[in-house]
Short mmCIF file of the C-alpha atoms (twelve columns), coordinates in Angstrom:
data_MODEL
# 
_entry.id   MODEL 
# 
loop_
_atom_site.group_PDB 
_atom_site.id 
_atom_site.type_symbol 
_atom_site.label_atom_id 
_atom_site.label_alt_id 
_atom_site.label_comp_id 
_atom_site.label_asym_id 
_atom_site.label_seq_id 
_atom_site.Cartn_x 
_atom_site.Cartn_y 
_atom_site.Cartn_z 
_atom_site.pdbx_PDB_model_num 
ATOM 1  C CA . MET A 1  0.000   0.000  0.000   1 
ATOM 2  C CA . LYS A 2  2.823   2.394  0.869   1 
ATOM 3  C CA . LEU A 3  4.517   1.594  -2.449  1 
ATOM 4  C CA . ILE A 4  1.353   2.482  -4.373  1 
ATOM 5  C CA . ARG A 5  1.043   5.852  -2.590  1 
ATOM 6  C CA . THR A 6  4.709   6.593  -3.242  1 
ATOM 7  C CA . LEU A 7  4.372   5.745  -6.935  1 
ATOM 8  C CA . ALA A 8  1.176   7.798  -7.246  1 
ATOM 9  C CA . ARG A 9  2.879   10.796 -5.650  1 
ATOM 10 C CA . ALA A 10 5.892   10.420 -7.971  1 
ATOM 11 C CA . PHE A 11 3.685   10.189 -11.057 1 
ATOM 12 C CA . GLY A 12 1.746   13.233 -9.866  1 
ATOM 13 C CA . ARG A 13 4.947   15.229 -9.584  1 
ATOM 14 C CA . ILE A 14 6.081   14.124 -13.020 1 
ATOM 15 C CA . ALA A 15 2.706   15.110 -14.473 1 
ATOM 16 C CA . ALA A 16 2.994   18.537 -12.806 1 
ATOM 17 C CA . VAL A 17 6.432   19.089 -14.356 1 
ATOM 18 C CA . VAL A 18 5.168   18.067 -17.798 1 
ATOM 19 C CA . GLU A 19 2.168   20.411 -17.447 1 
ATOM 20 C CA . GLU A 20 4.424   23.301 -16.410 1 
ATOM 21 C CA . CYS A 21 6.704   22.677 -19.405 1 
ATOM 22 C CA . ARG A 22 3.695   22.576 -21.742 1 
ATOM 23 C CA . TYR A 23 2.396   25.852 -20.346 1 
ATOM 24 C CA . ALA A 24 5.816   27.523 -20.617 1 
ATOM 25 C CA . GLN A 25 6.236   26.384 -24.224 1 
ATOM 26 C CA . ARG A 26 2.794   27.646 -25.184 1 
ATOM 27 C CA . ARG A 27 3.361   30.980 -23.430 1 
ATOM 28 C CA . MET A 28 6.728   31.480 -25.126 1 
ATOM 29 C CA . SER A 29 5.224   30.847 -28.549 1 
ATOM 30 C CA . VAL A 30 2.515   33.439 -27.874 1 
ATOM 31 C CA . LEU A 31 5.058   36.002 -26.670 1 
ATOM 32 C CA . ARG A 32 7.385   35.281 -29.577 1 
ATOM 33 C CA . ASP A 33 4.652   35.922 -32.149 1 
ATOM 34 C CA . GLN A 34 3.262   39.175 -30.722 1 
ATOM 35 C CA . PRO A 35 3.291   42.082 -33.175 1 
ATOM 36 C CA . ASP A 36 4.711   44.468 -30.531 1 
ATOM 37 C CA . ARG A 37 7.941   42.512 -30.564 1 
ATOM 38 C CA . PHE A 38 8.730   43.704 -34.091 1 
ATOM 39 C CA . LEU A 39 8.147   47.433 -33.484 1 
ATOM 40 C CA . TYR A 40 10.914  49.990 -33.053 1 
ATOM 41 C CA . GLN A 41 9.312   51.444 -29.898 1 
ATOM 42 C CA . PRO A 42 6.867   48.814 -28.596 1 
ATOM 43 C CA . ASP A 43 5.842   50.842 -25.523 1 
ATOM 44 C CA . SER A 44 4.720   53.885 -27.515 1 
ATOM 45 C CA . ALA A 45 1.070   54.522 -28.341 1 
ATOM 46 C CA . PRO A 46 -0.144  53.487 -31.812 1 
ATOM 47 C CA . ASP A 47 -0.336  56.286 -34.374 1 
ATOM 48 C CA . THR A 48 -3.447  55.139 -36.212 1 
ATOM 49 C CA . TYR A 49 -6.466  52.964 -35.598 1 
ATOM 50 C CA . GLY A 50 -5.071  50.442 -38.067 1 
ATOM 51 C CA . ASP A 51 -1.857  50.286 -36.059 1 
ATOM 52 C CA . PHE A 52 -3.894  49.694 -32.899 1 
ATOM 53 C CA . ARG A 53 -5.822  46.873 -34.574 1 
ATOM 54 C CA . TYR A 54 -2.582  45.297 -35.764 1 
ATOM 55 C CA . ARG A 55 -1.087  45.329 -32.272 1 
ATOM 56 C CA . THR A 56 -4.142  43.742 -30.691 1 
ATOM 57 C CA . SER A 57 -4.607  41.099 -33.380 1 
ATOM 58 C CA . GLY A 58 -3.180  38.268 -31.268 1 
ATOM 59 C CA . PRO A 59 -5.243  35.790 -29.307 1 
ATOM 60 C CA . ALA A 60 -6.886  37.171 -26.194 1 
ATOM 61 C CA . PRO A 61 -5.960  35.310 -23.008 1 
ATOM 62 C CA . HIS A 62 -8.695  33.353 -21.281 1 
ATOM 63 C CA . GLU A 63 -9.224  34.832 -17.841 1 
ATOM 64 C CA . PRO A 64 -10.271 32.260 -15.219 1 
ATOM 65 C CA . SER A 65 -13.101 32.991 -12.812 1 
ATOM 66 C CA . ALA A 66 -12.413 34.696 -9.476  1 
ATOM 67 C CA . ARG A 67 -12.852 31.377 -7.681  1 
ATOM 68 C CA . ALA A 68 -10.311 29.701 -9.976  1 
ATOM 69 C CA . ARG A 69 -7.848  32.593 -9.551  1 
ATOM 70 C CA . ALA A 70 -8.186  32.337 -5.764  1 
ATOM 71 C CA . ALA A 71 -7.357  28.633 -6.079  1 
ATOM 72 C CA . GLY A 72 -4.145  29.537 -7.943  1 
ATOM 73 C CA . ARG A 73 -5.076  28.997 -11.599 1 
ATOM 74 C CA . THR A 74 -3.156  31.075 -14.102 1 
ATOM 75 C CA . VAL A 75 -4.363  32.845 -17.233 1 
ATOM 76 C CA . ARG A 76 -4.393  30.454 -20.191 1 
ATOM 77 C CA . THR A 77 -3.643  31.638 -23.689 1 
# 
């Protein structure tokens, strides 16, 4: 019985590491493809409405509910 609990805990930790790696990879691909990354001054305000639309053309992050945020869930993209 103790061996089963130990193995279950080990597999749970491995699954958590794999999930964290998956999230980090997905987040990096979203950050790498953002249009602001290719601008000369990414922190400046857009000059035109078209420029604004271009900068916000990426996927919007999914915001978890307040209950999920209180439980420690992060924003998924």
